[in-house]
Tab-separated table of C-alpha atoms and ligand atoms in Angstrom:
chain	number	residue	atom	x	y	z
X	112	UNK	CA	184.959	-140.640	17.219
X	113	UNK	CA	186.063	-136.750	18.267
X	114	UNK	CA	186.808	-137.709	21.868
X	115	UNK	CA	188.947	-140.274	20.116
X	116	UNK	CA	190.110	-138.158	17.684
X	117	UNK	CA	191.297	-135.442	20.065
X	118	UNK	CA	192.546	-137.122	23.258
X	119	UNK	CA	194.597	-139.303	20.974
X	120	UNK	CA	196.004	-137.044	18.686
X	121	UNK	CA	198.394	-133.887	19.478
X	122	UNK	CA	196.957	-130.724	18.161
X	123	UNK	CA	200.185	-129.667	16.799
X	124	UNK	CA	201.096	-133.037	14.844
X	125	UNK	CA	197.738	-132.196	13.346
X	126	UNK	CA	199.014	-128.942	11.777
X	127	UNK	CA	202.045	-130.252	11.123
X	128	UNK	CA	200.295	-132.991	9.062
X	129	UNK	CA	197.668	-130.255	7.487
X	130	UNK	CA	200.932	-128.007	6.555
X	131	UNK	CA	202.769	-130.877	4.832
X	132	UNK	CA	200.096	-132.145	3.605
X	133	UNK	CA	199.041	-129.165	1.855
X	134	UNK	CA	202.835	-128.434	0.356
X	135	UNK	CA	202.822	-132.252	-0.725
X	136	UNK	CA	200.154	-131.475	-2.587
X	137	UNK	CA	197.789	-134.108	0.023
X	138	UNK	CA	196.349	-130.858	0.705
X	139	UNK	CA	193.012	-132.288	-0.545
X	140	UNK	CA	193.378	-135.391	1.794
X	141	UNK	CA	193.716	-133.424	4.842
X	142	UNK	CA	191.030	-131.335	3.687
X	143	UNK	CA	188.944	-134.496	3.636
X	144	UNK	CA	190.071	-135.568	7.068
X	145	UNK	CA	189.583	-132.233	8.904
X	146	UNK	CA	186.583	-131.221	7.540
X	147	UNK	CA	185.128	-134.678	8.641
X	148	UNK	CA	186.550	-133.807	12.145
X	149	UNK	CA	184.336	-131.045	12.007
X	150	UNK	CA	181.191	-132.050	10.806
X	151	UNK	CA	181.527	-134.961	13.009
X	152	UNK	CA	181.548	-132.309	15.794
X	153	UNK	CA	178.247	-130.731	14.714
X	154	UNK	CA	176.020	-131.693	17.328
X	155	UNK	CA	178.243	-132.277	20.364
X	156	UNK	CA	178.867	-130.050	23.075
X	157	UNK	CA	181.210	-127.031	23.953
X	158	UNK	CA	184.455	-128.786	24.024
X	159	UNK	CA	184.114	-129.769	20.511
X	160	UNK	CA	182.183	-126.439	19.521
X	161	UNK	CA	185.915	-125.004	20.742
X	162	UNK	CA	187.393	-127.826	18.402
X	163	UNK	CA	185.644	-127.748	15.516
X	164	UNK	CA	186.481	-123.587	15.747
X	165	UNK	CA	189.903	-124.810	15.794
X	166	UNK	CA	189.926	-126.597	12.597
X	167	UNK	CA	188.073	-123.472	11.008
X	168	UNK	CA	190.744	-121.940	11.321
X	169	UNK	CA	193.145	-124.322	10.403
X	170	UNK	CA	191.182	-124.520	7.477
X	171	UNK	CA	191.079	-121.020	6.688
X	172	UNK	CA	194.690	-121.027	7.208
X	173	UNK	CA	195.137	-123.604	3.813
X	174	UNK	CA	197.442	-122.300	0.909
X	175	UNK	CA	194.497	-123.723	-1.586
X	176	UNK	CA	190.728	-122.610	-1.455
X	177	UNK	CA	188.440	-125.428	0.276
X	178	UNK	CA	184.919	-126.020	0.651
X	179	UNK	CA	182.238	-128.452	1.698
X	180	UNK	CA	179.347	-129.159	-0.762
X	181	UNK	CA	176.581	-130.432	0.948
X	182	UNK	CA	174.100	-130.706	-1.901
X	183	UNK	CA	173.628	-129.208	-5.362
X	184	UNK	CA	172.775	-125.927	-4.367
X	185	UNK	CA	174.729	-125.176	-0.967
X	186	UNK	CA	178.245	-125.051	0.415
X	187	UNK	CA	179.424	-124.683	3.688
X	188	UNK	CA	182.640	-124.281	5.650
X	189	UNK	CA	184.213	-122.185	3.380
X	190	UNK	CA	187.848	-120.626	3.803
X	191	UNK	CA	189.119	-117.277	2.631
X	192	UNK	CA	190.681	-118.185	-0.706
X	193	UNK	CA	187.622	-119.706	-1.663
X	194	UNK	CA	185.277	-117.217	-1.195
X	195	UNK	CA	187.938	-114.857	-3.075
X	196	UNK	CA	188.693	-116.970	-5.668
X	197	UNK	CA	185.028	-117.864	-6.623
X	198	UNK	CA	184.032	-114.385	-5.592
X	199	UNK	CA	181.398	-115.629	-3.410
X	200	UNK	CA	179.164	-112.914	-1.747
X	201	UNK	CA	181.054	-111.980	2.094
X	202	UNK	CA	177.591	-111.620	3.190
X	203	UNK	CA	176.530	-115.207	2.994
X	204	UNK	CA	178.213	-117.444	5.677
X	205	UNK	CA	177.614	-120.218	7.535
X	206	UNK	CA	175.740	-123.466	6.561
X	207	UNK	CA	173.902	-122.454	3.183
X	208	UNK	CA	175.890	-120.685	1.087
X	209	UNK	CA	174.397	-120.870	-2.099
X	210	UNK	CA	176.715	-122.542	-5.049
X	211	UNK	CA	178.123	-119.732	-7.032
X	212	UNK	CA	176.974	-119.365	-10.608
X	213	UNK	CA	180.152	-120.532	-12.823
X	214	UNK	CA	180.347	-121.566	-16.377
X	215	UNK	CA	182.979	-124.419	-16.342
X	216	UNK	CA	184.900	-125.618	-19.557
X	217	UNK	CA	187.722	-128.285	-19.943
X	218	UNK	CA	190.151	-128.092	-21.576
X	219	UNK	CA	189.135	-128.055	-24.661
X	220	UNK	CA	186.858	-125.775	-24.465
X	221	UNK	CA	183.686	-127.613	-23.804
X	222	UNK	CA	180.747	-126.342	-21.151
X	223	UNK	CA	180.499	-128.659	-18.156
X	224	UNK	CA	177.379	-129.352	-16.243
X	225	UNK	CA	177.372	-129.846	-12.500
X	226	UNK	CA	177.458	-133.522	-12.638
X	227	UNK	CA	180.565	-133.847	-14.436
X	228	UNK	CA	182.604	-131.501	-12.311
X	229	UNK	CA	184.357	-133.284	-9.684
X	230	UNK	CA	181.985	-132.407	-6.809
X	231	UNK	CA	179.463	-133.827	-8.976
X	232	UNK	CA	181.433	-136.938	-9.517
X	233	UNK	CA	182.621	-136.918	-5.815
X	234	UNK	CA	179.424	-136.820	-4.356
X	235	UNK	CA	177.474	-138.945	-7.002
X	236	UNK	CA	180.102	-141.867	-7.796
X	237	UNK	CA	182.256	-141.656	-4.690
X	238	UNK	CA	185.106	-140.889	-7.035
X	239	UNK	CA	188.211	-138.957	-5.653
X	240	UNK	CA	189.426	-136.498	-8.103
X	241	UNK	CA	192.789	-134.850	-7.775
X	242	UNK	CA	194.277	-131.630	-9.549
X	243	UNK	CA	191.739	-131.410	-12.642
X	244	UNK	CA	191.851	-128.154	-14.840
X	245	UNK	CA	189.185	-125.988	-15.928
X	246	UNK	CA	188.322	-122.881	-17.720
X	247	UNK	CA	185.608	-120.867	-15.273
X	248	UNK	CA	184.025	-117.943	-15.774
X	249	UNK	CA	181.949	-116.476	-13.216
X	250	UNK	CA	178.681	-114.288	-13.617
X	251	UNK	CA	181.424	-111.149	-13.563
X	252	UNK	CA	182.811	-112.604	-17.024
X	253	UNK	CA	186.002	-112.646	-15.132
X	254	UNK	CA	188.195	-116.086	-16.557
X	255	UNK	CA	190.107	-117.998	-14.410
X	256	UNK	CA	191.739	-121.176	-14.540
X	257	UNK	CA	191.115	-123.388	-11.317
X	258	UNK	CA	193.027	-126.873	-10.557
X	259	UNK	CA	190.217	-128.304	-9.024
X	260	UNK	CA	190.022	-131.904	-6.282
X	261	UNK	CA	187.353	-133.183	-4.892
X	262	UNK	CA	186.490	-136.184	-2.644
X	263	UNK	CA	183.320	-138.006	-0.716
X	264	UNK	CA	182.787	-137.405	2.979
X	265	UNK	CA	180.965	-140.112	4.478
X	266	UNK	CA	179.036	-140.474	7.567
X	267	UNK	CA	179.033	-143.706	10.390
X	268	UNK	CA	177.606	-145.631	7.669
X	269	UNK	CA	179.584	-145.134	4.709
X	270	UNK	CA	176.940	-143.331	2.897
X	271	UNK	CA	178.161	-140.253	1.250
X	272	UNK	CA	176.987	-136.976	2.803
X	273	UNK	CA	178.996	-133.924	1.506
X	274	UNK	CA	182.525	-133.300	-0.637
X	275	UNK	CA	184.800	-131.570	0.149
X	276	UNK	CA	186.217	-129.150	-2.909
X	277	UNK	CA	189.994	-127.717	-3.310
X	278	UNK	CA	191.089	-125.220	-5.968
X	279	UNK	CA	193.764	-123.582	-6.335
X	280	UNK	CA	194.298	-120.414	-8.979
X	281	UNK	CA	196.952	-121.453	-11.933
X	282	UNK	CA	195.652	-118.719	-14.143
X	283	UNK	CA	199.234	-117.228	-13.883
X	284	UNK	CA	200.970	-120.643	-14.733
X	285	UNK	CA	198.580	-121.198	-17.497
X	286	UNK	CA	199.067	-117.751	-19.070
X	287	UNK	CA	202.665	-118.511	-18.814
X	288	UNK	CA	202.167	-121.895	-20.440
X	289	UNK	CA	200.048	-119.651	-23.511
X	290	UNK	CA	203.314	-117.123	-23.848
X	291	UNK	CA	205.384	-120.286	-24.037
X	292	UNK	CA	203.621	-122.034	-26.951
X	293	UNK	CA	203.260	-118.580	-28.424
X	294	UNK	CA	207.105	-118.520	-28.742
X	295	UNK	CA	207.135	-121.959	-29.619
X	296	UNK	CA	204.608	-121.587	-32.037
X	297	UNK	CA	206.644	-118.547	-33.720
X	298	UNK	CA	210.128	-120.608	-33.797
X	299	UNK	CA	208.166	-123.386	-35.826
X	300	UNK	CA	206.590	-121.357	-37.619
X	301	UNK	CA	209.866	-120.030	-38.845
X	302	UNK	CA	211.063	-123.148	-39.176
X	303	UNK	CA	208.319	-123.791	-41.961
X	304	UNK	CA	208.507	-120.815	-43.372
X	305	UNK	CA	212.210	-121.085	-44.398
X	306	UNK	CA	211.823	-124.840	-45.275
X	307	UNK	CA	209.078	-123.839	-48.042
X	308	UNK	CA	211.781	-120.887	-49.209
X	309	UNK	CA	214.239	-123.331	-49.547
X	310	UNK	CA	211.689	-125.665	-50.939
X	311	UNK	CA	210.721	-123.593	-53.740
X	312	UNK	CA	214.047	-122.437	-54.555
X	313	UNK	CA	215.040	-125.833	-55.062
X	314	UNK	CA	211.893	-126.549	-57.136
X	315	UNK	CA	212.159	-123.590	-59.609
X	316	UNK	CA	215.687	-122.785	-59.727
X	317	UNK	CA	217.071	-125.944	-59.592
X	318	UNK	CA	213.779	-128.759	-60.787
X	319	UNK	CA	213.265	-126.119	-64.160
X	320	UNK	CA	217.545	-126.119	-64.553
X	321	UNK	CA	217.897	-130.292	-64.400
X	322	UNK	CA	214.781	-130.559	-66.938
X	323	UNK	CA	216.293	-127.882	-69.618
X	324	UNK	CA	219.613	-130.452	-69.350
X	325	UNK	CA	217.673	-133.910	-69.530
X	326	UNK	CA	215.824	-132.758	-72.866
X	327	UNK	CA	219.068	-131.044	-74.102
X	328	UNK	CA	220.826	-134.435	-73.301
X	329	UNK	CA	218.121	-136.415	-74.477
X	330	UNK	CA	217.660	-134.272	-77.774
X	331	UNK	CA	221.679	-135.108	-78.470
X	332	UNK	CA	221.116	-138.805	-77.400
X	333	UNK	CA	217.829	-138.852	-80.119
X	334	UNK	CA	220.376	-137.653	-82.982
X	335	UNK	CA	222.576	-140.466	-82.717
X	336	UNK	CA	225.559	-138.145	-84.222
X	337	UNK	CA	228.015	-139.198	-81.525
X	338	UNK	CA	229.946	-142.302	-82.179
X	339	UNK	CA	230.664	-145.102	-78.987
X	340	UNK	CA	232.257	-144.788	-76.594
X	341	UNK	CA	230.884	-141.202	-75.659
X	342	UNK	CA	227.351	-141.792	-76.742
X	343	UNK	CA	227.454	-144.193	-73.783
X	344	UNK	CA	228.748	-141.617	-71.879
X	345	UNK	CA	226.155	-139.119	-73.137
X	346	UNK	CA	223.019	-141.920	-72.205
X	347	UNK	CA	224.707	-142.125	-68.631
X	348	UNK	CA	224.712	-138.513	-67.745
X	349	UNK	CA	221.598	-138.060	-69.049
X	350	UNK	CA	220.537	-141.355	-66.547
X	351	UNK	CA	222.413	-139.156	-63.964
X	352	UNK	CA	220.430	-135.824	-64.749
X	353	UNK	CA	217.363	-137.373	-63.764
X	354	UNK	CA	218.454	-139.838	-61.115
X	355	UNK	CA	219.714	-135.557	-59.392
X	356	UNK	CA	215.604	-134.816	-60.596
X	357	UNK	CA	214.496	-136.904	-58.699
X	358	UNK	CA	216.565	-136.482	-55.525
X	359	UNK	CA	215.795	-132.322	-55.861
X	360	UNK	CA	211.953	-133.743	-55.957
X	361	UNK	CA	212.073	-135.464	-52.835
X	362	UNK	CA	214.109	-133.408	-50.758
X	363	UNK	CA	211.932	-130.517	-52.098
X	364	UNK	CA	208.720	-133.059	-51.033
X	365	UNK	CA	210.450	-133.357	-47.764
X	366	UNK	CA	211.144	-130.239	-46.245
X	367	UNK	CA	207.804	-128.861	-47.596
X	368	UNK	CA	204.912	-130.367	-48.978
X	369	UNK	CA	204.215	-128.086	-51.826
X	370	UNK	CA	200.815	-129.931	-52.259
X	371	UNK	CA	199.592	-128.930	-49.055
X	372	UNK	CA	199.691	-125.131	-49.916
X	373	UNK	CA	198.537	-126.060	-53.145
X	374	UNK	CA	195.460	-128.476	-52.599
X	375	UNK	CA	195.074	-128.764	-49.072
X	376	UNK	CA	195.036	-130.818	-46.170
X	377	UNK	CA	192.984	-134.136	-47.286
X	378	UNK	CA	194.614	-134.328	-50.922
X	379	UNK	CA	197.773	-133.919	-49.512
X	380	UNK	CA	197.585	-136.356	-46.273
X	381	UNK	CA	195.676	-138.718	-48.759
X	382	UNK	CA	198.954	-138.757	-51.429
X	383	UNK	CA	201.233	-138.738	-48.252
X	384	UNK	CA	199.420	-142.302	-47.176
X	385	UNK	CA	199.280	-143.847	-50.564
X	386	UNK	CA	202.445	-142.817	-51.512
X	387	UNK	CA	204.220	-144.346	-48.255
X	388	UNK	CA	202.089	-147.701	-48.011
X	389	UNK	CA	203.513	-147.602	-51.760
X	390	UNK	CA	206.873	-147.898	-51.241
X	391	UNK	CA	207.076	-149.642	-47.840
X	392	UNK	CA	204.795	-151.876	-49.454
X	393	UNK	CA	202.241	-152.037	-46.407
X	394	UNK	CA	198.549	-152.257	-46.883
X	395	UNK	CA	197.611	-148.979	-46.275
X	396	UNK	CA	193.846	-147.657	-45.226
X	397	UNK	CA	193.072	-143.916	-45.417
X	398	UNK	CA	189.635	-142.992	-44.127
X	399	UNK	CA	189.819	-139.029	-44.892
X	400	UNK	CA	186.891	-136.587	-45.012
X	401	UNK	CA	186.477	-133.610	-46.864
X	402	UNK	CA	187.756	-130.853	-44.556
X	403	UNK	CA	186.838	-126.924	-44.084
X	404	UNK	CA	188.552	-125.107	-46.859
X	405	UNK	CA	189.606	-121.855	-43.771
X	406	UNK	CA	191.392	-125.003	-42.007
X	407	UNK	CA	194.241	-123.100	-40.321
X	408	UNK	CA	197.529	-123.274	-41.963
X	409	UNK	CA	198.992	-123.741	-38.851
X	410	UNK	CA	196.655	-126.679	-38.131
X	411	UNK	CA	197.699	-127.957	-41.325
X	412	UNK	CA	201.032	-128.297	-41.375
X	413	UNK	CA	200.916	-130.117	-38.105
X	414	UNK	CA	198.550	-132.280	-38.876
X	415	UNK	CA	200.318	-132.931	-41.972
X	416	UNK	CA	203.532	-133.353	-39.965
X	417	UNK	CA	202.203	-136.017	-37.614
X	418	UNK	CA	201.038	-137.975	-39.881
X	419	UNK	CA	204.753	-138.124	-41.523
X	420	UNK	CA	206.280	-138.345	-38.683
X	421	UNK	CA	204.230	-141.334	-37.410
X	422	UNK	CA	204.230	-143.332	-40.447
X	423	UNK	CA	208.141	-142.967	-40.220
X	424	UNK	CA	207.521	-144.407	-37.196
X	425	UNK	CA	205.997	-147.101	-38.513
X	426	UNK	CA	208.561	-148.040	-41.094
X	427	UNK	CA	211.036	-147.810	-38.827
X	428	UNK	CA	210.176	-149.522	-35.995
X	429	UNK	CA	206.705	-151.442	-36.174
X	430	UNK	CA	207.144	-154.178	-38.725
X	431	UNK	CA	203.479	-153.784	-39.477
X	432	UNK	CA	201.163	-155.626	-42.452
X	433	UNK	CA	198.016	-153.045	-41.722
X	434	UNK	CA	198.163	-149.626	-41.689
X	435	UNK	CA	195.017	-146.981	-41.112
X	436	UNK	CA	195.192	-143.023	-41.473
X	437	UNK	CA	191.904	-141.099	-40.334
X	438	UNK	CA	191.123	-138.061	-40.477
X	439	UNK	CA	187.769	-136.249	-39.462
X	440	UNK	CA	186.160	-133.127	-38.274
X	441	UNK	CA	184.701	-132.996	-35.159
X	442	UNK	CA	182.986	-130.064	-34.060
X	443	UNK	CA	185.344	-127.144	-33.289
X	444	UNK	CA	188.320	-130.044	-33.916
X	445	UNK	CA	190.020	-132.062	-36.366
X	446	UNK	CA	190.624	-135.604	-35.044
X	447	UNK	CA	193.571	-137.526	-36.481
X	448	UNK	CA	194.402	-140.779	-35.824
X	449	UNK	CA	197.314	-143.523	-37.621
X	450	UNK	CA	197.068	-146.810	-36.735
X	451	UNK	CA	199.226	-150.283	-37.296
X	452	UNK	CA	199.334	-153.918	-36.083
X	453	UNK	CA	202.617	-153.699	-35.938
X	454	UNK	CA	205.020	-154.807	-32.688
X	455	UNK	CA	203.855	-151.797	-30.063
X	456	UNK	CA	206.191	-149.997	-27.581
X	457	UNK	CA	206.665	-149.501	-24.496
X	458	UNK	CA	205.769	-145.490	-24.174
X	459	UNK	CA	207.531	-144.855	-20.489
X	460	UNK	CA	210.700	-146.934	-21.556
X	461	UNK	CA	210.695	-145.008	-25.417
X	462	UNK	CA	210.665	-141.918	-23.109
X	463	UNK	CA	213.520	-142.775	-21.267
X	464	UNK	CA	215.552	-142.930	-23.982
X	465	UNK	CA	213.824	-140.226	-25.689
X	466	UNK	CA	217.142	-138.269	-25.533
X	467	UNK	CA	218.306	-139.449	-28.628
X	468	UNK	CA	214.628	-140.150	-30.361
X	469	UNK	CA	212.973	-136.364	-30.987
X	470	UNK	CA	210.419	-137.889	-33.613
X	471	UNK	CA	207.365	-138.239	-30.358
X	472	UNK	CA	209.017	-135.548	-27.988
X	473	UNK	CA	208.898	-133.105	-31.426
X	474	UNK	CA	205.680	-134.735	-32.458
X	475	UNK	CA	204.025	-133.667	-28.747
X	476	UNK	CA	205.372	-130.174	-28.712
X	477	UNK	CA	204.379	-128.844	-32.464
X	478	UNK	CA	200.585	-130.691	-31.307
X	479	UNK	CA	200.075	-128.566	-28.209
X	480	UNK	CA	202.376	-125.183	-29.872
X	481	UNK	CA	198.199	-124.855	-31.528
X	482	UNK	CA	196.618	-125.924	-28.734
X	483	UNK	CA	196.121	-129.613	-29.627
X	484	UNK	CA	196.602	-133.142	-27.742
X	485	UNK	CA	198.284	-135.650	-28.370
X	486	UNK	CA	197.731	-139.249	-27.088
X	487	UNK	CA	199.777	-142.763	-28.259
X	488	UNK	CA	198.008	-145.959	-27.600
X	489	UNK	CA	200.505	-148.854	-27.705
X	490	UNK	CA	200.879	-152.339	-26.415
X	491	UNK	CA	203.637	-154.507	-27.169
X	492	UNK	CA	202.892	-157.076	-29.521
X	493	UNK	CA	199.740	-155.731	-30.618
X	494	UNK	CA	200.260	-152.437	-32.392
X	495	UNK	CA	200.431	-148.519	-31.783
X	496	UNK	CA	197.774	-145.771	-31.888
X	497	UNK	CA	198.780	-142.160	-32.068
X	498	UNK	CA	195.307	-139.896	-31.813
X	499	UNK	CA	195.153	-136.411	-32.175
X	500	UNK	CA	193.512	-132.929	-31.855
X	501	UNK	CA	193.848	-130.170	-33.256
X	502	UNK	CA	192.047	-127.050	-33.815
X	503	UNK	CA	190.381	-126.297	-37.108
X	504	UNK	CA	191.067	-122.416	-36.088
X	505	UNK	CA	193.298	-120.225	-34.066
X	506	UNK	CA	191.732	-119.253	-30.569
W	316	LIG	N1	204.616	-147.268	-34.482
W	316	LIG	C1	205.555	-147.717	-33.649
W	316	LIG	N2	205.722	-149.058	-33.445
W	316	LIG	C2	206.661	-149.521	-32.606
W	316	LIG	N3	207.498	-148.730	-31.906
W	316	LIG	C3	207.423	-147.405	-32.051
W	316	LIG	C4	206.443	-146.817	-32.921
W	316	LIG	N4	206.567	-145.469	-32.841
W	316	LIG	C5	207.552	-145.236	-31.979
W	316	LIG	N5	208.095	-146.383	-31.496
W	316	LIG	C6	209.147	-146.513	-30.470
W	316	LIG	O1	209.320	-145.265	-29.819
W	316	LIG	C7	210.650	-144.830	-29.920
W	316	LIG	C8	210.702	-143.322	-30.025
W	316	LIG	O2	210.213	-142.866	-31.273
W	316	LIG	P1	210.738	-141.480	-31.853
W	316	LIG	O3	210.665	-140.481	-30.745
W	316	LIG	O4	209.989	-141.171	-33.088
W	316	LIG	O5	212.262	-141.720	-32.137
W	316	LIG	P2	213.003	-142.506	-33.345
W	316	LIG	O6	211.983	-142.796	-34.396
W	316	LIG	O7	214.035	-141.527	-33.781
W	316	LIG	O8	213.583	-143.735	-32.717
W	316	LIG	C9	211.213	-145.551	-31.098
W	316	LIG	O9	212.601	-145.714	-30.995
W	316	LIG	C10	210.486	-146.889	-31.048
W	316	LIG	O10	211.103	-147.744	-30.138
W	317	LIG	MG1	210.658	-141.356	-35.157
């Protein structure tokens, strides 16, 4: 396969491929490919011992860390940026050098073992994994985020026999990605803080003002001293006072749910649901447990905000009879979810037009401003899922 390999193919369209190929982001596939070059080259003689040094250092030469895990304990052909990046001891070279001790987290936070890392996976299920993040922390303490690929090697007989492993460092982009949600996190956090001001200006300057009038009105009305056809005109701007009540009460209810700061999450996501399937008159189902009274605020308002935003949604566009709202705690996370039967979307075409629709874009970036996800299930015809989570507290 090697003789093949090189009296067919031109060393330099090799590189060319391998340089590409790495700047395309294939960097993993060419990995894959010369790395099984040189294992094939293992046990053959000095022409291919001059080869296989050749693709060492082509190897070495990669903008991305790579390595060859041969079993669960041992690497081998290692390059540079591996070895620095994993801080692997400069002593150990060769065949056997023994797997670094990492602790590896996803991103949300959770300890990975071994098997679910995608060596593991590339090795044990043949799967080919490209550009996965992870938190790692190596035996130093030091924390680094890794974009990790993996794929199978396999030998004459299609049985796997190694992976081969690419990471490359985004610590920088993700700490960049942090300060940006930071900021984001501030400007919304603005945002709701002047929203409430306004909210319970309205409520106690204006709310108290219109109820003093409508018993004032009402107390003139009750005396029946004022002859037709201004009593009539009395009972309508009395009618008027607290149709303007009203109004002040849901605009107030709109830009900030007073009950939230008042009662909480659950009460208030409960009275949200009830109150909407209400007046759309949808059958609405709210399965909503009782949640950690330190709940973040932040984690509140957004959660309290996606479920508004979504079951706009749903009036607006999903002509739905059923109607679900859930809300649990799981572990270190609160896990939201609305549901309906309604008539589904297309997500990638709702995207496309998403420059005049803000409600999912907006919906997405206040979600991941506390370090949340957001995901939306929906097939045409058959409904729409939006699932998310948050955390209960601030990292
Ligand atoms: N629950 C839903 N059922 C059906 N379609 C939906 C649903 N939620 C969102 N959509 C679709 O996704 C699009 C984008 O939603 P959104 O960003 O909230 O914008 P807007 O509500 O202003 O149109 C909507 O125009 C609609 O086509
Ligand atoms: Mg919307």
């Amino acid at each position: 396969m090697l003789r093949m390999f090189a009296d067919t193919v031109d060393d330099v369209v090799w590189f060319d491929a391998l340089l590409l190929g790495a700047v395309t982001g294939l960097g993993g596939y060419m990995a894959v490919s010369l790395v099984k070059a040189a294992r094939t080259v293992d046990h053959a003689d000095a022409e291919a011992r001059a080869y296989r040094r050749r693709l060492e250092s082509v190897i070495e030469e990669m903008p991305i860390g790579v390595a060859v895990v041969e079993n669960e304990t041992t690497l081998s052909l290692v390059n540079e940026r591996y070895r620095r990046l994993l801080r692997l001891d400069p002593r150990q070279t060769g065949a056997g050098i023994p797997i670094p001790a990492l602790r590896v987290y996803d991103r949300e936070g959770r300890a990975l073992p071994m098997s679910c890392l995608p060596s593991g996976r590339a090795m044990n299920a043949g799967e080919t994994v490209r550009g996965e993040e992870f938190r790692v922390e190596s035996s130093g303490g030091k924390t680094l985020w890794l974009s990790v690929g993996a794929a199978p090697i396999r030998n004459d007989e299609g049985q796997i026999s190694a992976a081969v492993v690419t990471v490359v460092d985004i610590t920088q982009a993700k700490a960049d990605e942090a300060e940006r949600n930071r900021l984001l996190a501030a400007i919304l956090e603005a945002q709701e803080n002047e929203r409430l001001r306004i909210a319970r200006e309205l409520h106690d300057e204006l709310g108290q003002k219109l109820t003093a009038l409508s018993i004032g009105l009402k107390t003139l009305e009750a005396r029946g001293e004022t002859a037709e056809p201004e009593a009539r005109r009395l009972s309508a701007s009395r009618q008027l006072v607290d149709e303007i009540s009203e109004s002040v009460r849901h605009i107030t209810g709109r830009l900030r749910p007073l009950l939230l700061d008042e009662v909480g999450l659950a009460i208030a996501a409960e009275d949200l649901a009830l109150a909407w399937g209400e007046q759309m008159s949808i059958a609405i189902d709210t399965h909503i447990d009782e949640l950690p009274a330190d709940l973040s605020a932040d984690t509140g308002i957004v959660a309290y905000r996606v479920i508004q935003e979504s079951l706009t949604n749903v009036a607006r566009h999903a002509s739905a009879s059923n109607v679900s709202v859930t809300l649990h705690r799981d572990g270190a996370h609160l896990r939201i979810a609305i549901e309906d039967d309604g008539v589904g979307f297309d997500r990638a075409s709702a995207m496309n037009a998403s420059s005049r629709h803000f409600g999912l874009a907006g919906m997405e970036e206040r979600v991941r401003s506390v370090g949340g996800r957001l995901d939306i299930e929906s097939e045409p015809g058959i409904g729409t899922a939006v699932f998310v989570s948050l955390p209960l507290r601030k990292e």
